[in-house]
PDB file of C-alpha atoms and ligand atoms in Angstrom:
ATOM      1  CA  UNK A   1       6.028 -12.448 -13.793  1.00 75.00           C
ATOM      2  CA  UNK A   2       3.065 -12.065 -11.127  1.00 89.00           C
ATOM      3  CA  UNK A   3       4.047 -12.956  -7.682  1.00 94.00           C
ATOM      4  CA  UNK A   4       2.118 -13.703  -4.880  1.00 96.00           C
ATOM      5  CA  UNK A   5       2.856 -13.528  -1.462  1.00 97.00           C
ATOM      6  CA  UNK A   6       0.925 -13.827   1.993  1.00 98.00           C
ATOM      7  CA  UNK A   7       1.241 -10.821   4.645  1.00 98.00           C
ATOM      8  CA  UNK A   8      -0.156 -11.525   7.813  1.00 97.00           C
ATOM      9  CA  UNK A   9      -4.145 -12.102   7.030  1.00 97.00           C
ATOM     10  CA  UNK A  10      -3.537 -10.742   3.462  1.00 98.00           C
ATOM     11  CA  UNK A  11      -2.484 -12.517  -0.302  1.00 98.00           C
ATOM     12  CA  UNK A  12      -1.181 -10.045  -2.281  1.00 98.00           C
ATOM     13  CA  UNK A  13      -0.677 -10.480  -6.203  1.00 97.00           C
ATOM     14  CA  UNK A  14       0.820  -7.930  -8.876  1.00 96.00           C
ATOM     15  CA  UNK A  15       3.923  -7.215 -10.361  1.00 96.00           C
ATOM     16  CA  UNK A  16       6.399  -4.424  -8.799  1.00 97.00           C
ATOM     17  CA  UNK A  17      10.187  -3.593 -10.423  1.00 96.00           C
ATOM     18  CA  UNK A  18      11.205  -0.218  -9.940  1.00 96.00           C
ATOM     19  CA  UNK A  19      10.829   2.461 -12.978  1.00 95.00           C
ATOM     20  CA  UNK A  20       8.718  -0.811 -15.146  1.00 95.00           C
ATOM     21  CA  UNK A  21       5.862  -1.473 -13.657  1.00 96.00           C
ATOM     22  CA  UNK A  22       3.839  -1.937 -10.209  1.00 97.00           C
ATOM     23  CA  UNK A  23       0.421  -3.012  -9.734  1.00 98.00           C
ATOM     24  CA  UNK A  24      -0.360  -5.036  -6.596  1.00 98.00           C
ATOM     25  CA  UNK A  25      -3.898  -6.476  -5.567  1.00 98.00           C
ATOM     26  CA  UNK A  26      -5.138  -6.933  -2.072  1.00 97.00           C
ATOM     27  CA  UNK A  27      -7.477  -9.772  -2.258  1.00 93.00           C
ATOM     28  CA  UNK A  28      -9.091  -9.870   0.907  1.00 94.00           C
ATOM     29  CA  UNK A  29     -10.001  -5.370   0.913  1.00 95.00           C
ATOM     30  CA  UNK A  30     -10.729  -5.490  -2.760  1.00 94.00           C
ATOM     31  CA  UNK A  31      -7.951  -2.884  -3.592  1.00 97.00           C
ATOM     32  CA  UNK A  32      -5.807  -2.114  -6.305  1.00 98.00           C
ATOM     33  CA  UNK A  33      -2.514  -0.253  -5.447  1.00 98.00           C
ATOM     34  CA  UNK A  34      -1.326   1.477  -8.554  1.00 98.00           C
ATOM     35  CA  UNK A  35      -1.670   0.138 -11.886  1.00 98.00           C
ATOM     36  CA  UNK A  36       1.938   0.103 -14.120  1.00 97.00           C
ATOM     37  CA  UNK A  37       0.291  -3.211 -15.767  1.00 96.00           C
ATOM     38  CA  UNK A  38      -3.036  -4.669 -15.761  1.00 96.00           C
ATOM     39  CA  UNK A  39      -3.520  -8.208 -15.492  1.00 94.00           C
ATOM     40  CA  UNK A  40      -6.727 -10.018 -15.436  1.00 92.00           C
ATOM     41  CA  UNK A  41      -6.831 -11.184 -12.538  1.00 92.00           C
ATOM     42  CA  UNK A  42      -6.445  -7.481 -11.201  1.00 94.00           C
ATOM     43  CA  UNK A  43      -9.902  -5.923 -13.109  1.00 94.00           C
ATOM     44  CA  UNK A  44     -12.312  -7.115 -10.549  1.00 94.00           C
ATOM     45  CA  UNK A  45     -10.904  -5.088  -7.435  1.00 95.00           C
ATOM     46  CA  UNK A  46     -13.491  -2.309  -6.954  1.00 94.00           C
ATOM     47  CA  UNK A  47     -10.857   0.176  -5.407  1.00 97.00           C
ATOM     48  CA  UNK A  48      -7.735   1.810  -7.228  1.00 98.00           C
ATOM     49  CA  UNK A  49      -5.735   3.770  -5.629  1.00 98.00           C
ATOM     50  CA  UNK A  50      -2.704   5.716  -7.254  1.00 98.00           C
ATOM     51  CA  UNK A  51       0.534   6.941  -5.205  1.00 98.00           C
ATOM     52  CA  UNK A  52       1.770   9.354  -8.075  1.00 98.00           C
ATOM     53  CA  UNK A  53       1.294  10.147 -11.364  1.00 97.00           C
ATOM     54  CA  UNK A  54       4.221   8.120 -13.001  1.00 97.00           C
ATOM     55  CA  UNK A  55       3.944   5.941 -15.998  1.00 97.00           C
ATOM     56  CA  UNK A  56       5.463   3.067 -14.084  1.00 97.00           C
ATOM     57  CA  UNK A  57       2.360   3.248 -11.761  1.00 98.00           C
ATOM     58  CA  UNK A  58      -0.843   4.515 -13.656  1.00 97.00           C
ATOM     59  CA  UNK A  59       0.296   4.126 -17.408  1.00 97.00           C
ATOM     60  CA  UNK A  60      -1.935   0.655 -18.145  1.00 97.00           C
ATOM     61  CA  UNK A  61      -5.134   2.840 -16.543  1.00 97.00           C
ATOM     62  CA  UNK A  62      -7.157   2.355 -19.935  1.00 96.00           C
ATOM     63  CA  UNK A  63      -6.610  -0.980 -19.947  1.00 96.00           C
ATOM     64  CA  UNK A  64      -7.838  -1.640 -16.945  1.00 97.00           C
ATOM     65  CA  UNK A  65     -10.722   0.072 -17.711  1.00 96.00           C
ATOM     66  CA  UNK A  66     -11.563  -1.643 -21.171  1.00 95.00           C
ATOM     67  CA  UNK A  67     -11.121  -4.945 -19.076  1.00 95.00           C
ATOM     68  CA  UNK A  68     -13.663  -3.721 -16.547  1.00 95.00           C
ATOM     69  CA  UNK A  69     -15.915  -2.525 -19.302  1.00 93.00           C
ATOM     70  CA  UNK A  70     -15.405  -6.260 -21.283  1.00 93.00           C
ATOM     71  CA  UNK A  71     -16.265  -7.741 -17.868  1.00 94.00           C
ATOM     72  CA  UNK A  72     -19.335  -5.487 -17.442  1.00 95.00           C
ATOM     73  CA  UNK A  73     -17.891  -4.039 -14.261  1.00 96.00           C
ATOM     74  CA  UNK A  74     -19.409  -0.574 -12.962  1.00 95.00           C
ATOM     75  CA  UNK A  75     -16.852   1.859 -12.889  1.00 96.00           C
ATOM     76  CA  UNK A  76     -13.984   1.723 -10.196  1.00 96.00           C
ATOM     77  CA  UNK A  77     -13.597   4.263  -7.197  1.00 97.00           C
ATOM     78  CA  UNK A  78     -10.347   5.740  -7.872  1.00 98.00           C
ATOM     79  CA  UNK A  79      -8.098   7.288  -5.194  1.00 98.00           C
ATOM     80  CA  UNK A  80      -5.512   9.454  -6.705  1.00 98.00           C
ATOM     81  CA  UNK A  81      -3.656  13.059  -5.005  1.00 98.00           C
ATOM     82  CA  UNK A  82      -5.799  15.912  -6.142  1.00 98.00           C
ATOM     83  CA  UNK A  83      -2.916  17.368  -7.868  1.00 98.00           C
ATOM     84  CA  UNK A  84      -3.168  14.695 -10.667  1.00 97.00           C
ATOM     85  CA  UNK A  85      -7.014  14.074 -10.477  1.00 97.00           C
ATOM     86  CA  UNK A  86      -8.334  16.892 -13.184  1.00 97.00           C
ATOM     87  CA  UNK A  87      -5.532  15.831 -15.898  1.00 97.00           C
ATOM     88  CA  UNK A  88      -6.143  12.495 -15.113  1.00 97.00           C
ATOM     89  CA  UNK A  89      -9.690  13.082 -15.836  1.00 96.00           C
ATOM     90  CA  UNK A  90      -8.980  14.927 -18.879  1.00 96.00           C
ATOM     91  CA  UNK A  91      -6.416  12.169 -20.154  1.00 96.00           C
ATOM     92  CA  UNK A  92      -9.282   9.652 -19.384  1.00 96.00           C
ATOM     93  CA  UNK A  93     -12.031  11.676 -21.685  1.00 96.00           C
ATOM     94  CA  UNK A  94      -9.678  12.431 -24.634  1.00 96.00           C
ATOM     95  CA  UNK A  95      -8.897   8.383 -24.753  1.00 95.00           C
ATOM     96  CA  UNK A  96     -12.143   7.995 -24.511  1.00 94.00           C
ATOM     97  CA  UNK A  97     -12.421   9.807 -27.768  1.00 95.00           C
ATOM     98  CA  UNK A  98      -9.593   8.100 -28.993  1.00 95.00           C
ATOM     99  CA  UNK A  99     -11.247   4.565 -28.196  1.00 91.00           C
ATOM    100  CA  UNK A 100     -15.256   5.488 -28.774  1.00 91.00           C
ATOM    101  CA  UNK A 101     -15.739   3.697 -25.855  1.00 89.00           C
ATOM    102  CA  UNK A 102     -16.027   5.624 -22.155  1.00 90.00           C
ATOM    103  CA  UNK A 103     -12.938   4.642 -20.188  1.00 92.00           C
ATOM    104  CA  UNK A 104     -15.299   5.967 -16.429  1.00 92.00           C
ATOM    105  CA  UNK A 105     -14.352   5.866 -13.061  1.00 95.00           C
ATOM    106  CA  UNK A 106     -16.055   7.452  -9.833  1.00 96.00           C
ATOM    107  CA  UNK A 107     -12.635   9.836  -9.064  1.00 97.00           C
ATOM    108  CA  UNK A 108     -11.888  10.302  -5.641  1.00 98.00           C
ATOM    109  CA  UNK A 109      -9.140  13.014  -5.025  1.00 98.00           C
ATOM    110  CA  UNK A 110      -7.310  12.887  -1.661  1.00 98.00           C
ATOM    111  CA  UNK A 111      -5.175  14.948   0.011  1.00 98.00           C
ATOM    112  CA  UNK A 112      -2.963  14.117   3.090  1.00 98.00           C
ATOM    113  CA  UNK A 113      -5.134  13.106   6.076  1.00 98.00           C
ATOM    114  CA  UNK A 114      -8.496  12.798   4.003  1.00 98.00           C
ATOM    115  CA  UNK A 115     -10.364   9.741   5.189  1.00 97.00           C
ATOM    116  CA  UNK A 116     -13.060   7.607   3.043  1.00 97.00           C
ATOM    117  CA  UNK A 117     -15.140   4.832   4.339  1.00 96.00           C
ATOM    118  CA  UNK A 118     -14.271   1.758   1.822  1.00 94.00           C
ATOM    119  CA  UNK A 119     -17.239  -0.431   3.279  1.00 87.00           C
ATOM    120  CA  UNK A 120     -19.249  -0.650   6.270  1.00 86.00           C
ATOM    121  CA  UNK A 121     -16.069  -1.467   8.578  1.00 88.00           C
ATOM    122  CA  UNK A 122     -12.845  -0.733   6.330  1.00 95.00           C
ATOM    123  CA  UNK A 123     -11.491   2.931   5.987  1.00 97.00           C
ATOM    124  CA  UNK A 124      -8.431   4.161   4.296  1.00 98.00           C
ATOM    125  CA  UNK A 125      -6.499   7.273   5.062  1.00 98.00           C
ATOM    126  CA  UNK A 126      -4.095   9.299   2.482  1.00 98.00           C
ATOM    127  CA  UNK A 127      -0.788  10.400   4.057  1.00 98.00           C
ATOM    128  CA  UNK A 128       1.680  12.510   2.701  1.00 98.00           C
ATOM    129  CA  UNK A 129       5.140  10.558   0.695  1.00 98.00           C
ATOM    130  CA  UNK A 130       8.111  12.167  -0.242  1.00 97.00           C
ATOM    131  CA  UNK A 131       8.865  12.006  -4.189  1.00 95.00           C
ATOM    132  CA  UNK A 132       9.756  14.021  -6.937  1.00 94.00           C
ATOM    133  CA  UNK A 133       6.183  15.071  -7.536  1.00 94.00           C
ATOM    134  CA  UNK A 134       2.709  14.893  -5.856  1.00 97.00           C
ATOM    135  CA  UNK A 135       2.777  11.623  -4.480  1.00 98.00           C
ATOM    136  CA  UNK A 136       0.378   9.390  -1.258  1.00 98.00           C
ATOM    137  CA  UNK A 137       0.553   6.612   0.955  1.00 98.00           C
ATOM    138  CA  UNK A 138      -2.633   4.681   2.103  1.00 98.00           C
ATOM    139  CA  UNK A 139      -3.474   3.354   5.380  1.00 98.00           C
ATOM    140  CA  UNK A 140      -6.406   0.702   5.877  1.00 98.00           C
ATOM    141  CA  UNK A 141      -8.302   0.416   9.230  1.00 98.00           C
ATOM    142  CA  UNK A 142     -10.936  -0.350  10.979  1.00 96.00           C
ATOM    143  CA  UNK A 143     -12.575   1.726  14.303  1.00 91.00           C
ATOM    144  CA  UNK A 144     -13.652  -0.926  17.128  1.00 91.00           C
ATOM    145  CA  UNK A 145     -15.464  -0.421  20.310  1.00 88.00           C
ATOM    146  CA  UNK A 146     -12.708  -0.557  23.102  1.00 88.00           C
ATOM    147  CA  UNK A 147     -14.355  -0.706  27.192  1.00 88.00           C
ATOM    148  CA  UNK A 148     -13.170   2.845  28.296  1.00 89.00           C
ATOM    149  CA  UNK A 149     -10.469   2.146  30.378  1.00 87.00           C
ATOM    150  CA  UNK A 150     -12.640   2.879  33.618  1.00 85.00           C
ATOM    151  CA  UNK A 151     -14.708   0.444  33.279  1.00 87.00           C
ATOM    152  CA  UNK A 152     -11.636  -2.348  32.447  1.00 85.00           C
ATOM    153  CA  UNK A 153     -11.999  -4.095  35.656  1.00 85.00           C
ATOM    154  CA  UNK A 154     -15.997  -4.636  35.538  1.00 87.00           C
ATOM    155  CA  UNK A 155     -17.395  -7.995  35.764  1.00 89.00           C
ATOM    156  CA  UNK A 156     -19.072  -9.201  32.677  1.00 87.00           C
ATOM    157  CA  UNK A 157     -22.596  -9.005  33.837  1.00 89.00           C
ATOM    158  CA  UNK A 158     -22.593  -5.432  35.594  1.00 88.00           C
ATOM    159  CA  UNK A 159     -21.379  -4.261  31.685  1.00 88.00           C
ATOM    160  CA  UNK A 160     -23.787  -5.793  30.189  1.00 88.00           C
ATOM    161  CA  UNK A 161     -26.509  -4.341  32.325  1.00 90.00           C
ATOM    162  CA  UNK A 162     -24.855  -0.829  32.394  1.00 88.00           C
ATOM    163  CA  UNK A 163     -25.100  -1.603  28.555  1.00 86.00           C
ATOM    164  CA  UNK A 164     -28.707  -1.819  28.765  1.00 89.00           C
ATOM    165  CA  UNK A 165     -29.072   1.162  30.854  1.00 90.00           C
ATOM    166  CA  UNK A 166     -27.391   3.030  27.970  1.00 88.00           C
ATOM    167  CA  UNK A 167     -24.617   3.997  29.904  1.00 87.00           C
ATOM    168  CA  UNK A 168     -21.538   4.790  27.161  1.00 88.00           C
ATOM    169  CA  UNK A 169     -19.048   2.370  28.468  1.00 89.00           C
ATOM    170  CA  UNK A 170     -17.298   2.047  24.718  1.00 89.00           C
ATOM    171  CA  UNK A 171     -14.925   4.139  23.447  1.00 90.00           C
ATOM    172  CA  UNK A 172     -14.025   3.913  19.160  1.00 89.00           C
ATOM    173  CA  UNK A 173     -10.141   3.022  18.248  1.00 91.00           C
ATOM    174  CA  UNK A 174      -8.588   2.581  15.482  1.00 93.00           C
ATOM    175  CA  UNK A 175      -6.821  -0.823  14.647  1.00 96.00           C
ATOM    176  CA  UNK A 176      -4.405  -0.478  11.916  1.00 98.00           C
ATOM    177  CA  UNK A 177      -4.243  -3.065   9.245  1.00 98.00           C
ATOM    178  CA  UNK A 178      -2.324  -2.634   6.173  1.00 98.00           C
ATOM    179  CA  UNK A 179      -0.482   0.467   4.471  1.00 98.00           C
ATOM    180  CA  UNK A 180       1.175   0.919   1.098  1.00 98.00           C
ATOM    181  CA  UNK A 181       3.585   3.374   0.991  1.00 98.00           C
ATOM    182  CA  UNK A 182       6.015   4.003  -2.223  1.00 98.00           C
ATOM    183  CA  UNK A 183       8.057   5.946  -4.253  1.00 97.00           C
ATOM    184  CA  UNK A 184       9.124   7.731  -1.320  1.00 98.00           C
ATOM    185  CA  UNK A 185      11.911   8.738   1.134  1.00 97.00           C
ATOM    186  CA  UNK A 186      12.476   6.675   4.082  1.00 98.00           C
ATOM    187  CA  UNK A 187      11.511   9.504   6.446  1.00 97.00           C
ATOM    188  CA  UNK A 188       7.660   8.583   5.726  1.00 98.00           C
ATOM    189  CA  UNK A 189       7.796   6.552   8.852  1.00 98.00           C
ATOM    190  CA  UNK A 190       8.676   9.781  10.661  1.00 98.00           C
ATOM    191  CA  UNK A 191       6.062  12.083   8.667  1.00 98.00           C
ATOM    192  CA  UNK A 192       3.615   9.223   9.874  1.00 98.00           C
ATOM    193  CA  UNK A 193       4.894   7.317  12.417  1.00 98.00           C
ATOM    194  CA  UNK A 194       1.777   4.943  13.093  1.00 98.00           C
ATOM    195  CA  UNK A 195       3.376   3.451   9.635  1.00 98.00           C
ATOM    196  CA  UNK A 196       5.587   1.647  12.315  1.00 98.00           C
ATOM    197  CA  UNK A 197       2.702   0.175  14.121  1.00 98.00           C
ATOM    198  CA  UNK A 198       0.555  -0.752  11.312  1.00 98.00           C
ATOM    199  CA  UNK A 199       0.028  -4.745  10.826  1.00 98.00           C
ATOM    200  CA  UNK A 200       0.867  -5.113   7.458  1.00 98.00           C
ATOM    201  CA  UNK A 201       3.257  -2.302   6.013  1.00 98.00           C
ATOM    202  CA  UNK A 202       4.154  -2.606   1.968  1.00 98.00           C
ATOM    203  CA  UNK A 203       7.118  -0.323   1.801  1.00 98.00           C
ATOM    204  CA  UNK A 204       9.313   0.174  -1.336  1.00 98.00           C
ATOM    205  CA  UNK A 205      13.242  -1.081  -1.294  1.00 98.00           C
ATOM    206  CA  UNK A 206      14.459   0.127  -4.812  1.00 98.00           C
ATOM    207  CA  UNK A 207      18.157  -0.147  -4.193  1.00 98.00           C
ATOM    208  CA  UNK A 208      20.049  -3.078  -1.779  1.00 98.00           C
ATOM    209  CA  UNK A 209      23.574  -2.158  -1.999  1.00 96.00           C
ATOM    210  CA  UNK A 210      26.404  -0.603  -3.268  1.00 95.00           C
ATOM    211  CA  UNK A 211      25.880  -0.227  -6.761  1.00 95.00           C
ATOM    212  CA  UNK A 212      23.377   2.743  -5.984  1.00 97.00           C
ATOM    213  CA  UNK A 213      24.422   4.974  -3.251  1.00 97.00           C
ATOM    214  CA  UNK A 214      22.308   6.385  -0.494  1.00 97.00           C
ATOM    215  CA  UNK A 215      22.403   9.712  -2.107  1.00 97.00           C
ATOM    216  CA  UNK A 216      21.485   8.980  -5.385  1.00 97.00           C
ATOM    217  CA  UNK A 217      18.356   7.008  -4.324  1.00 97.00           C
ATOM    218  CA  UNK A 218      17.348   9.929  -2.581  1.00 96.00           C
ATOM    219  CA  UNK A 219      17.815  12.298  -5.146  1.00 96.00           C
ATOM    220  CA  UNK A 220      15.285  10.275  -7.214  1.00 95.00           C
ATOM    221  CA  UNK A 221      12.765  10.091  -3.941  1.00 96.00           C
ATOM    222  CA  UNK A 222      13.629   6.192  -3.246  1.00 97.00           C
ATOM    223  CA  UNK A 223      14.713   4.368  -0.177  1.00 98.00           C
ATOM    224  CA  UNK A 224      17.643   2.135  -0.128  1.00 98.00           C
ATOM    225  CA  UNK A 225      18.372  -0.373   2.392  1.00 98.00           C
ATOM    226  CA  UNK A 226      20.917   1.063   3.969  1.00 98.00           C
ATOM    227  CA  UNK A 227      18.704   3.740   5.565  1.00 98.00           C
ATOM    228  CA  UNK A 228      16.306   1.079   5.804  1.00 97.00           C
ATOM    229  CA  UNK A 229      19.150  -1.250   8.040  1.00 98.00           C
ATOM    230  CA  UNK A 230      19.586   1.943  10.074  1.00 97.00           C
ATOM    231  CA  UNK A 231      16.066   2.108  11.345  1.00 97.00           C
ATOM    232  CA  UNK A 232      15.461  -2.098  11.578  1.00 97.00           C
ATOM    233  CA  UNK A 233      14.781  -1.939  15.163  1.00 96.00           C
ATOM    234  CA  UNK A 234      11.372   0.934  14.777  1.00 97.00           C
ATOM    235  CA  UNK A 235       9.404  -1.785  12.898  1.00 97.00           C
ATOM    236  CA  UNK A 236       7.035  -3.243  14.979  1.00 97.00           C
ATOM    237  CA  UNK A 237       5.052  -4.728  11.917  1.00 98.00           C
ATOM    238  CA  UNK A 238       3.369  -8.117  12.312  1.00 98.00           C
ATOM    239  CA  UNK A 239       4.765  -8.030   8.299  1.00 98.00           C
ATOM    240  CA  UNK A 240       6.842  -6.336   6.033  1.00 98.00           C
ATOM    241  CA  UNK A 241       6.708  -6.010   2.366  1.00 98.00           C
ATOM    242  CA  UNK A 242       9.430  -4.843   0.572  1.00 98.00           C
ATOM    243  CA  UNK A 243       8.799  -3.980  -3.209  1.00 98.00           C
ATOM    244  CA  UNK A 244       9.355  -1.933  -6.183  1.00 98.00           C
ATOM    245  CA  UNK A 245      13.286  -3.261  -6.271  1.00 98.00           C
ATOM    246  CA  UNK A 246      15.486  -2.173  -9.146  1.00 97.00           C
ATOM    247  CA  UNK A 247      15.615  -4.378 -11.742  1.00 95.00           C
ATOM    248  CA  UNK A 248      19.862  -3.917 -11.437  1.00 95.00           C
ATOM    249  CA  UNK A 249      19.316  -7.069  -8.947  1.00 96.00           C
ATOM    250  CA  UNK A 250      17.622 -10.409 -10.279  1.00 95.00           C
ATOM    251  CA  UNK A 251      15.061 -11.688  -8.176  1.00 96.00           C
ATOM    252  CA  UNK A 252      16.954 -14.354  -6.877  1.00 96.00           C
ATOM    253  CA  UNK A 253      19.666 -11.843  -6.223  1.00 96.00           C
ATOM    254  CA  UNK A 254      16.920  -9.544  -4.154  1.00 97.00           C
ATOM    255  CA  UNK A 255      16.150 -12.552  -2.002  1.00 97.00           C
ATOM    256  CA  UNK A 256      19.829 -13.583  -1.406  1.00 97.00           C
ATOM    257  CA  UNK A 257      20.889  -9.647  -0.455  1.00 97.00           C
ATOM    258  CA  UNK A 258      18.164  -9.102   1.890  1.00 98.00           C
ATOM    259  CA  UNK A 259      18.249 -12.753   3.694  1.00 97.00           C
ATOM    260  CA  UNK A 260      21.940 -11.692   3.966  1.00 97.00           C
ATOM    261  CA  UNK A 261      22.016  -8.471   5.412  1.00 97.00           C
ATOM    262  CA  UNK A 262      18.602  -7.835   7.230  1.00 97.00           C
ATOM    263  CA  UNK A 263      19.272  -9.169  11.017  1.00 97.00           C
ATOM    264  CA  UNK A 264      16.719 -11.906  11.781  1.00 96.00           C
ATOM    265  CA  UNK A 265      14.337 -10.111  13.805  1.00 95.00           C
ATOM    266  CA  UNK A 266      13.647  -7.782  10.672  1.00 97.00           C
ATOM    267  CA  UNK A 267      14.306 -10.652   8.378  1.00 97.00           C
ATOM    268  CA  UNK A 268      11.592 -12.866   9.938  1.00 97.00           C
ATOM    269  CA  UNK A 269       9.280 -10.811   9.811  1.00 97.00           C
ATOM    270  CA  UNK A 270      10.130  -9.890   5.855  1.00 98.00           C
ATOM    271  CA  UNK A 271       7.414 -10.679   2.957  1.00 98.00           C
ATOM    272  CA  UNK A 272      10.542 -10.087  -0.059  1.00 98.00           C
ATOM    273  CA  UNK A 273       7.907  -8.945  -3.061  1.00 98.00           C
ATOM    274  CA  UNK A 274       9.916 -10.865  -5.800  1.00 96.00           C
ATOM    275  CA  UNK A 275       9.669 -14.187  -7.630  1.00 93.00           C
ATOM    276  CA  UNK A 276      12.230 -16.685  -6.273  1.00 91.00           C
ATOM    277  CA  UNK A 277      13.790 -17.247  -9.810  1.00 90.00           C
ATOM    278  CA  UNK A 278      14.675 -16.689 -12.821  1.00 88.00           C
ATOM    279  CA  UNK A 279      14.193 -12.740 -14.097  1.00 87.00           C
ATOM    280  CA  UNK A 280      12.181 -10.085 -13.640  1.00 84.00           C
ATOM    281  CA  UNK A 281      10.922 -10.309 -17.290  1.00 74.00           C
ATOM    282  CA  UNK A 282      11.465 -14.280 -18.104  1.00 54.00           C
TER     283      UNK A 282
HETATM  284 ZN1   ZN B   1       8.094   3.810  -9.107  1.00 75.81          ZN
HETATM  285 ZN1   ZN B   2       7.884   7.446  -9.133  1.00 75.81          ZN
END
């Protein structure tokens, strides 16, 4: 059932249950974060980016591709953690054979802390998860001129005429925008703490309560909420999306579980990645 949701600036579409399938689509950047299903609505986003190499996140690749190739689409970018990039690529040509059609992307294999420029003022940076295999997070920013600090108490006219002199008044900084991190341990947010301070953070929530313990979800490379509940006062988020939940809970249970035990100042601030009713597959 797709769901769509608004985070801060962003809509975000797709479909995410735990160990299915996730695909979710970023409108406004053009990106694609992991594709477990491909929907039509999905094919036109010119960036893909993978997180690991698990079916429930990269097994409907080819049919993305044969949508993009129906719809006359050049070839996606695809971001994916060099580990997986040369099977991938192999996978990709024998399918090809398979199909007689050429299932072609422009592969682009990251590894923690590699940055690409995704147009002329969006860049995305891979950061290391913690799963059971190779596995990345993304991170989405943008560099803008800040006045050095210096200069902070100039009037308006004497920088604009050191401006014109050429004098470098302007230092670059980063503004974080939006990360996608899943299929991971909670202690992400440690490995790359600026998670905490990025504007929009979509962060997986497999398991809500008891019926999974803490330990378990770990062993499998998940976060629960408990761990999450621990930490609630770190997020300084504009928004939070929680996704990939385990399809143990229905969606309306998900809602209900999190409304109930997130204190407000998390839950306000909460985009719950779930329809509101019925089930995950109704
Ligand atoms: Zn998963
Ligand atoms: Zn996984």
């Amino acid at each position: 059932m797709l769901t769509t949701v608004k985070a801060g600036p962003y809509t975000i579409s797709g479909v995410s249950i735990a160990g299915i399938h996730t695909s979710l689509h970023v409108r406004e950047l053009g990106v694609l974060f992991d594709v477990g299903i491909a929907l039509r609505g999905m094919a036109g986003a010119e960036n893909v980016f993978l997180s690991h190499g698990h079916a429930d996140h990269m097994g409907a690749l080819v049919s993305l591709l044969g949508m993009r190739g129906l719809m006359r689409l050049p070839p996606p970018r695809l971001f994916l953690p060099v580990e997986i990039a040369p099977s991938t690529e192999q996978a990709l040509s024998l399918l090809s054979r398979v199909q007689r059609y050429e299932f072609s992307i422009r592969s682009e294999p990251l590894a923690p802390g590699d940055e690409r420029a995704l147009g002329p003022s969006v860049n995305v940076r891979a950061f290391r998860t913690h799963h059971t295999g190779p596995s990345l997070g993304y991170q989405f920013f943008q560099r803008v001129p800040k006045l050095k600090p210096e200069f902070l108490g100039l009037p308006g006219q004497e920088i604009a005429e050191r401006r014109k002199r050429g004098d470098d008044l302007f230092a670059l900084e980063e503004r974080l925008e939006l990360a996608y991190a899943t299929d991971t341990l909670l202690r992400v947010i440690d490995t790359m703490p600026s998670l905490l301070d990025t504007r929009v953070l979509i962060l997986e929530c497999s398991f809500l309560d008891e019926r999974k313990s803490v330990e378990s979800s770990r062993a499998g490379g998940h976060v629960h909420l408990d761990e999450l509940l621990e930490r609630a006062d770190d997020f300084r988020n504009e928004a939070i999306v929680l996704m990939h939940f385990s399809q143990m809970y229905t969606p309306p249970e998900v809602h209900r579980t999190l409304e109930r035990r997130c204190p407000r100042a998390l839950w306000e601030r909460l985009v719950v990645f779930a329809p509101t009713r019925g089930h995950w597959l109704g």
